[in-house]
Short mmCIF file of C-alpha atoms in Angstrom, two decimals:
data_model
loop_
_atom_site.label_atom_id
_atom_site.label_comp_id
_atom_site.label_asym_id
_atom_site.label_seq_id
_atom_site.Cartn_x
_atom_site.Cartn_y
_atom_site.Cartn_z
CA UNK A 281 1.67 -16.32 21.68
CA UNK A 282 -1.09 -17.33 24.11
CA UNK A 283 -4.49 -17.88 22.58
CA UNK A 284 -5.77 -14.93 24.41
CA UNK A 285 -3.20 -12.43 22.99
CA UNK A 286 -3.63 -13.93 19.70
CA UNK A 287 -7.67 -13.19 20.00
CA UNK A 288 -7.00 -9.72 20.87
CA UNK A 289 -4.99 -9.01 18.10
CA UNK A 290 -5.96 -6.33 15.44
CA UNK A 291 -5.70 -8.71 12.65
CA UNK A 292 -8.16 -11.03 14.54
CA UNK A 293 -10.95 -8.47 14.26
CA UNK A 294 -10.45 -7.41 10.86
CA UNK A 295 -10.76 -11.02 9.46
CA UNK A 296 -13.67 -11.47 11.46
CA UNK A 297 -14.99 -8.47 10.05
CA UNK A 298 -14.04 -9.46 6.37
CA UNK A 299 -15.64 -12.82 6.73
CA UNK A 300 -18.88 -11.64 8.02
CA UNK A 301 -18.94 -8.96 5.33
CA UNK A 302 -18.41 -11.76 2.76
CA UNK A 303 -20.95 -14.09 4.08
CA UNK A 304 -23.59 -10.83 3.99
CA UNK A 305 -22.69 -10.28 0.43
CA UNK A 306 -22.90 -14.10 -0.33
CA UNK A 307 -26.53 -14.28 1.20
CA UNK A 308 -27.72 -10.68 -0.28
CA UNK A 309 -26.23 -11.84 -4.03
CA UNK A 310 -25.45 -15.34 -4.10
CA UNK A 311 -22.27 -14.50 -6.31
CA UNK A 312 -19.61 -13.63 -3.77
CA UNK A 313 -17.81 -17.22 -3.56
CA UNK A 314 -17.79 -17.46 -7.22
CA UNK A 315 -14.39 -18.45 -8.71
CA UNK A 316 -14.40 -15.38 -11.03
CA UNK A 317 -15.29 -12.90 -8.11
CA UNK A 318 -12.67 -14.18 -6.12
CA UNK A 319 -10.14 -13.79 -8.93
CA UNK A 320 -11.63 -10.09 -9.27
CA UNK A 321 -10.77 -9.26 -5.91
CA UNK A 322 -7.62 -10.69 -5.79
CA UNK A 323 -6.85 -8.50 -9.05
CA UNK A 324 -8.17 -5.46 -7.65
CA UNK A 325 -5.96 -6.00 -4.47
CA UNK A 326 -2.76 -6.54 -6.15
CA UNK A 327 -1.94 -2.89 -7.01
CA UNK A 328 -3.14 -1.28 -3.87
CA UNK A 329 -1.72 -4.21 -1.78
CA UNK A 330 1.69 -3.34 -2.89
CA UNK A 331 1.40 0.34 -2.34
CA UNK A 332 0.07 -0.69 1.45
CA UNK A 333 3.95 -2.13 1.67
CA UNK A 334 5.05 1.22 0.65
CA UNK A 335 2.93 3.17 3.17
CA UNK A 336 3.42 0.22 6.06
CA UNK A 337 7.43 0.80 6.19
CA UNK A 338 7.06 4.31 6.27
CA UNK A 339 4.30 4.25 9.33
CA UNK A 340 6.73 1.96 11.03
CA UNK A 341 9.35 4.33 10.99
CA UNK A 342 7.39 6.86 12.44
CA UNK A 343 6.71 8.74 9.22
CA UNK A 344 3.74 9.20 6.64
CA UNK A 345 3.98 9.08 2.80
CA UNK A 346 1.15 10.45 0.51
CA UNK A 347 3.72 11.10 -2.33
CA UNK A 348 3.77 7.49 -3.66
CA UNK A 349 0.36 7.50 -6.33
CA UNK A 350 2.30 10.74 -7.77
CA UNK A 351 5.52 8.87 -7.87
CA UNK A 352 4.03 5.89 -9.65
CA UNK A 353 2.13 8.09 -12.07
CA UNK A 354 5.13 10.07 -12.97
CA UNK A 355 7.28 6.50 -13.18
CA UNK A 356 4.46 5.34 -15.50
CA UNK A 357 4.22 7.85 -17.93
CA UNK A 358 8.22 8.43 -18.26
CA UNK A 359 8.56 4.84 -18.93
CA UNK A 360 5.23 4.52 -21.01
CA UNK A 361 6.06 7.51 -23.42
CA UNK A 362 9.70 7.80 -23.61
CA UNK A 363 10.39 3.79 -23.99
CA UNK A 364 7.56 3.14 -26.44
CA UNK A 365 9.83 2.28 -29.60
CA UNK A 366 11.61 -0.34 -27.11
CA UNK A 367 10.76 -3.97 -27.47
CA UNK A 368 13.41 -5.57 -25.68
CA UNK A 369 12.91 -7.34 -22.41
CA UNK A 370 9.95 -6.52 -19.92
CA UNK A 371 12.49 -6.44 -17.24
CA UNK A 372 14.17 -3.19 -18.54
CA UNK A 373 10.84 -1.40 -18.03
CA UNK A 374 10.53 -2.16 -14.51
CA UNK A 375 14.11 -1.50 -13.62
CA UNK A 376 13.93 2.23 -15.21
CA UNK A 377 10.39 2.58 -13.37
CA UNK A 378 12.08 1.42 -9.82
CA UNK A 379 15.17 3.57 -10.58
CA UNK A 380 13.19 6.72 -11.16
CA UNK A 381 10.91 6.12 -8.13
CA UNK A 382 13.63 5.27 -5.80
CA UNK A 383 15.33 8.59 -7.07
CA UNK A 384 12.02 10.70 -6.27
CA UNK A 385 11.71 8.75 -2.90
CA UNK A 386 15.26 9.48 -2.00
CA UNK A 387 14.17 13.41 -2.27
CA UNK A 388 11.61 12.55 0.51
CA UNK A 389 13.91 10.39 2.77
CA UNK A 390 16.60 13.18 2.62
CA UNK A 391 14.27 15.91 3.57
CA UNK A 392 12.93 13.93 6.41
CA UNK A 393 16.07 12.40 7.73
CA UNK A 394 18.70 15.27 7.19
CA UNK A 395 16.63 18.18 8.19
CA UNK A 396 13.73 16.31 10.04
CA UNK A 397 11.01 18.04 8.56
CA UNK A 398 7.57 16.44 9.26
CA UNK A 399 7.05 13.75 6.81
CA UNK A 400 3.57 14.64 6.18
CA UNK A 401 4.54 18.18 4.77
CA UNK A 402 7.51 16.95 2.94
CA UNK A 403 5.61 14.41 1.00
CA UNK A 404 2.55 16.56 0.34
CA UNK A 405 5.06 18.86 -1.14
CA UNK A 406 6.72 16.14 -3.38
CA UNK A 407 3.65 14.92 -4.41
CA UNK A 408 2.48 18.13 -5.79
CA UNK A 409 5.84 18.66 -7.31
CA UNK A 410 5.85 15.24 -9.22
CA UNK A 411 2.21 16.20 -10.26
CA UNK A 412 3.13 19.49 -11.37
CA UNK A 413 6.29 18.03 -13.65
CA UNK A 414 3.82 15.25 -14.99
CA UNK A 415 1.07 17.53 -16.23
CA UNK A 416 2.96 20.90 -16.63
CA UNK A 417 6.12 19.55 -17.99
CA UNK A 418 5.04 16.43 -19.86
CA UNK A 419 1.50 17.29 -20.58
CA UNK A 420 0.39 14.22 -19.41
CA UNK A 421 -2.53 12.20 -21.29
CA UNK A 422 -3.60 9.05 -21.68
CA UNK A 423 -1.52 7.10 -24.36
CA UNK A 424 -0.62 3.68 -25.36
CA UNK A 425 2.15 1.60 -23.70
CA UNK A 426 5.24 -0.32 -25.16
CA UNK A 427 4.65 -3.68 -26.96
CA UNK A 428 6.40 -5.71 -23.93
CA UNK A 429 4.15 -4.15 -21.59
CA UNK A 430 1.26 -4.84 -23.55
CA UNK A 431 2.12 -8.27 -23.89
CA UNK A 432 2.56 -8.65 -20.10
CA UNK A 433 -0.93 -6.99 -19.12
CA UNK A 434 -2.68 -9.70 -21.61
CA UNK A 435 -0.76 -12.51 -20.14
CA UNK A 436 -2.27 -14.27 -17.51
CA UNK A 437 -1.36 -17.19 -14.79
CA UNK A 438 -5.01 -18.76 -15.11
CA UNK A 439 -8.62 -18.02 -15.94
CA UNK A 440 -11.74 -18.85 -14.71
CA UNK A 441 -15.25 -18.95 -16.08
CA UNK A 442 -18.91 -18.26 -14.57
CA UNK A 443 -21.53 -20.13 -16.68
CA UNK A 444 -24.37 -18.51 -14.90
CA UNK A 445 -23.30 -15.02 -15.61
CA UNK A 446 -21.01 -15.83 -18.70
CA UNK A 447 -17.99 -13.96 -17.32
CA UNK A 448 -14.29 -14.57 -17.49
CA UNK A 449 -11.98 -13.47 -15.20
CA UNK A 450 -7.96 -13.57 -15.43
CA UNK A 451 -5.47 -13.88 -12.73
CA UNK A 452 -2.70 -11.28 -13.91
CA UNK A 453 1.12 -11.82 -13.62
CA UNK A 454 1.39 -9.17 -11.42
CA UNK A 455 -0.22 -11.13 -8.85
CA UNK A 456 3.23 -12.86 -8.64
CA UNK A 457 4.96 -9.35 -8.39
CA UNK A 458 2.81 -8.73 -5.44
CA UNK A 459 3.33 -12.26 -3.56
CA UNK A 460 7.03 -11.24 -4.34
CA UNK A 461 6.91 -7.99 -2.15
CA UNK A 462 4.99 -9.23 0.67
CA UNK A 463 7.27 -12.08 1.03
CA UNK A 464 10.32 -9.77 0.68
CA UNK A 465 9.10 -7.37 2.88
CA UNK A 466 8.20 -10.00 5.71
CA UNK A 467 12.08 -11.23 5.69
CA UNK A 468 13.30 -7.60 5.77
CA UNK A 469 10.96 -6.60 8.80
CA UNK A 470 11.52 -10.15 10.75
CA UNK A 471 14.65 -11.53 10.07
CA UNK A 472 17.23 -8.54 9.47
CA UNK A 473 18.61 -5.75 11.74
CA UNK A 474 17.28 -3.34 9.19
CA UNK A 475 13.85 -4.35 10.13
CA UNK A 476 14.26 -4.13 13.84
CA UNK A 477 15.83 -0.54 13.09
CA UNK A 478 12.76 0.34 11.19
CA UNK A 479 10.40 -0.68 14.24
CA UNK A 480 13.17 1.00 16.56
CA UNK A 481 12.99 4.41 15.13
CA UNK A 482 9.40 4.35 15.01
CA UNK A 483 8.86 3.51 18.48
CA UNK A 484 11.31 5.87 19.95
CA UNK A 485 13.74 7.64 17.41
CA UNK A 486 16.15 8.93 20.19
CA UNK A 487 16.31 5.37 21.94
CA UNK A 488 16.80 4.01 18.69
CA UNK A 489 19.77 6.45 17.98
CA UNK A 490 21.41 5.72 21.46
CA UNK A 491 21.76 2.26 21.14
CA UNK A 492 23.25 2.33 17.70
CA UNK A 493 21.00 2.29 14.89
CA UNK A 494 21.86 4.37 11.84
CA UNK A 495 18.68 6.66 12.29
CA UNK A 496 19.37 8.35 8.82
CA UNK A 497 20.19 5.74 6.86
CA UNK A 498 17.18 3.48 7.79
CA UNK A 499 14.88 6.86 6.91
CA UNK A 500 16.60 6.89 3.71
CA UNK A 501 16.28 3.21 2.85
CA UNK A 502 12.36 3.66 4.03
CA UNK A 503 11.85 6.47 1.62
CA UNK A 504 13.89 5.17 -1.27
CA UNK A 505 12.29 1.61 -0.96
CA UNK A 506 8.73 3.19 -1.04
CA UNK A 507 9.67 5.25 -3.92
CA UNK A 508 11.34 2.51 -5.92
CA UNK A 509 8.52 0.15 -5.18
CA UNK A 510 6.11 2.74 -6.10
CA UNK A 511 7.62 3.19 -9.42
CA UNK A 512 7.46 -0.21 -9.88
CA UNK A 513 3.95 -0.87 -9.03
CA UNK A 514 3.18 2.22 -11.67
CA UNK A 515 4.76 0.05 -14.63
CA UNK A 516 2.73 -2.97 -13.33
CA UNK A 517 -0.32 -0.81 -13.09
CA UNK A 518 -0.08 0.45 -16.63
CA UNK A 519 0.70 -3.18 -17.94
CA UNK A 520 -2.65 -4.49 -16.15
CA UNK A 521 -4.81 -1.60 -17.75
CA UNK A 522 -3.21 -2.17 -21.06
CA UNK A 523 -2.74 1.68 -21.40
CA UNK A 524 -0.88 4.57 -19.40
CA UNK A 525 -3.94 6.59 -17.74
CA UNK A 526 -1.72 8.84 -15.22
CA UNK A 527 -4.47 10.21 -13.25
CA UNK A 528 -6.05 6.65 -12.49
CA UNK A 529 -4.11 6.51 -9.20
CA UNK A 530 -5.66 9.82 -8.00
CA UNK A 531 -6.75 9.75 -4.43
CA UNK A 532 -5.32 6.11 -3.69
CA UNK A 533 -2.93 7.31 -1.07
CA UNK A 534 -5.99 8.03 1.45
CA UNK A 535 -7.55 4.35 0.75
CA UNK A 536 -4.14 2.74 1.32
CA UNK A 537 -3.52 5.11 4.38
CA UNK A 538 -7.13 4.23 5.50
CA UNK A 539 -6.30 0.30 5.14
CA UNK A 540 -2.97 0.59 6.74
CA UNK A 541 -4.41 2.10 10.14
CA UNK A 542 -7.41 -0.23 9.83
CA UNK A 543 -5.14 -3.05 9.85
CA UNK A 544 -3.42 -1.93 13.05
CA UNK A 545 -0.49 0.07 11.94
CA UNK A 546 -0.03 3.09 13.89
CA UNK A 547 0.10 6.69 12.51
CA UNK A 548 2.75 7.43 15.49
CA UNK A 549 5.12 4.66 14.43
CA UNK A 550 6.53 1.44 15.61
CA UNK A 551 3.64 -0.81 15.40
CA UNK A 552 2.13 -2.74 12.38
CA UNK A 553 2.16 -5.93 10.64
CA UNK A 554 2.21 -6.95 6.95
CA UNK A 555 -0.89 -9.24 7.62
CA UNK A 556 -2.87 -6.33 9.59
CA UNK A 557 -2.72 -4.05 6.56
CA UNK A 558 -3.48 -6.50 3.79
CA UNK A 559 -6.50 -7.74 5.83
CA UNK A 560 -7.32 -4.11 5.93
CA UNK A 561 -6.77 -3.37 2.48
CA UNK A 562 -8.60 -6.46 1.76
CA UNK A 563 -11.63 -5.53 3.70
CA UNK A 564 -11.63 -2.21 1.55
CA UNK A 565 -11.07 -4.23 -1.61
CA UNK A 566 -14.30 -6.57 -0.84
CA UNK A 567 -16.53 -3.68 0.12
CA UNK A 568 -15.26 -1.57 -3.06
CA UNK A 569 -16.11 -4.43 -5.28
CA UNK A 570 -19.13 -5.83 -3.70
CA UNK A 571 -21.15 -3.11 -2.00
CA UNK A 572 -23.02 -2.59 -5.54
CA UNK A 573 -24.05 -6.42 -5.22
CA UNK A 574 -25.89 -5.56 -1.95
CA UNK A 575 -27.42 -2.45 -3.49
CA UNK A 576 -25.52 0.30 -1.51
CA UNK A 577 -23.85 3.20 -3.15
CA UNK A 578 -20.06 3.04 -3.70
CA UNK A 579 -20.01 6.54 -2.32
CA UNK A 580 -20.36 5.30 1.11
CA UNK A 581 -16.94 3.70 1.05
CA UNK A 582 -15.61 7.38 0.98
CA UNK A 583 -17.54 7.56 4.35
CA UNK A 584 -16.04 4.60 5.57
CA UNK A 585 -12.49 5.60 4.79
CA UNK A 586 -12.53 9.12 5.82
CA UNK A 587 -13.86 7.61 9.39
CA UNK A 588 -11.26 4.95 9.56
CA UNK A 589 -8.44 7.79 9.23
CA UNK A 590 -9.93 10.09 11.79
CA UNK A 591 -10.72 7.49 14.16
CA UNK A 592 -7.46 5.54 13.70
CA UNK A 593 -5.58 8.89 14.05
CA UNK A 594 -7.23 9.35 17.23
CA UNK A 595 -6.58 5.96 18.70
CA UNK A 596 -2.60 6.07 17.65
CA UNK A 597 -2.50 9.26 19.27
CA UNK A 598 -4.28 8.58 22.38
CA UNK A 599 -1.82 5.31 22.75
CA UNK A 600 1.06 7.33 22.62
CA UNK A 601 0.14 9.96 24.91
CA UNK A 602 -0.94 7.14 27.11
CA UNK A 603 2.69 5.32 26.67
CA UNK A 604 4.45 9.12 27.54
CA UNK A 605 2.79 9.49 30.78
CA UNK A 606 3.16 6.05 31.63
CA UNK A 607 7.27 6.65 30.92
CA UNK A 608 6.98 9.83 32.84
CA UNK A 609 5.22 8.36 35.86
CA UNK A 610 7.94 5.35 35.89
CA UNK A 611 10.77 8.19 35.95
CA UNK A 612 9.10 9.90 38.59
CA UNK A 613 8.63 7.17 40.90
#
């Protein structure tokens, strides 16, 4: 890739914006580049960063998913409350949570892939369904978590201490999960036929079908992967919070979608990178954690999130229309 193309990539602009915002916060507060603040930001990025991977794969395939917070919450609650007496290996909790999420994600994939229902409508419906089950059937409330999950949440990779503010920040074990998910997804998207198929059906589902990609199978994988990862993240979230609070992921879908759009992922499918969406989420995380340091109300983040979704959707739709017009013009010529 030549220098001009690299400079014109969305990731480059987001990186520049992120650096400038970090410098602004540092100038105003003098505390941004302290070790404990960096650790706090990376800790805050861990859960929404994994959710971004869920959403990215769905967006790349030409769909959209707003059900992953509900899947994560229901998986988290069932694992935390129904396995409260289990004291075995922590891996079992994540396996159960992932399985529950995979089953819920499979429903999304089947409805979208088999019946060609609109992905937004399907995931809005299943999100309401899972939230209703959580609150209506299980009467969800804040509750303690099993001992192995509690031990995982208290464990840390390392700690840093800010002597000036007398604050200590711990890097959670879950950050390794985040890095592993990013690496696994990168390999899938860039080194497998499945990854090429995900981009292909997002770019043009009919063309992908004609060249031999199993469209239904790929869509099932995408939604099962997103659901399974959401279930996994739900267990990790409860461990990090040291308790099970089913409502603390409400509204995270809009933040994640905004971060993906900000990072260059197209809502019409076929366009997006892991680095882009993570930079987008990094910028939103830094804003969320740092606005108070420069004397700005955190409510302005909601304004920013809404504008990103509106503008990003408009740009993606405009680009899709332009592409369609070029194809029609080429065929007529």
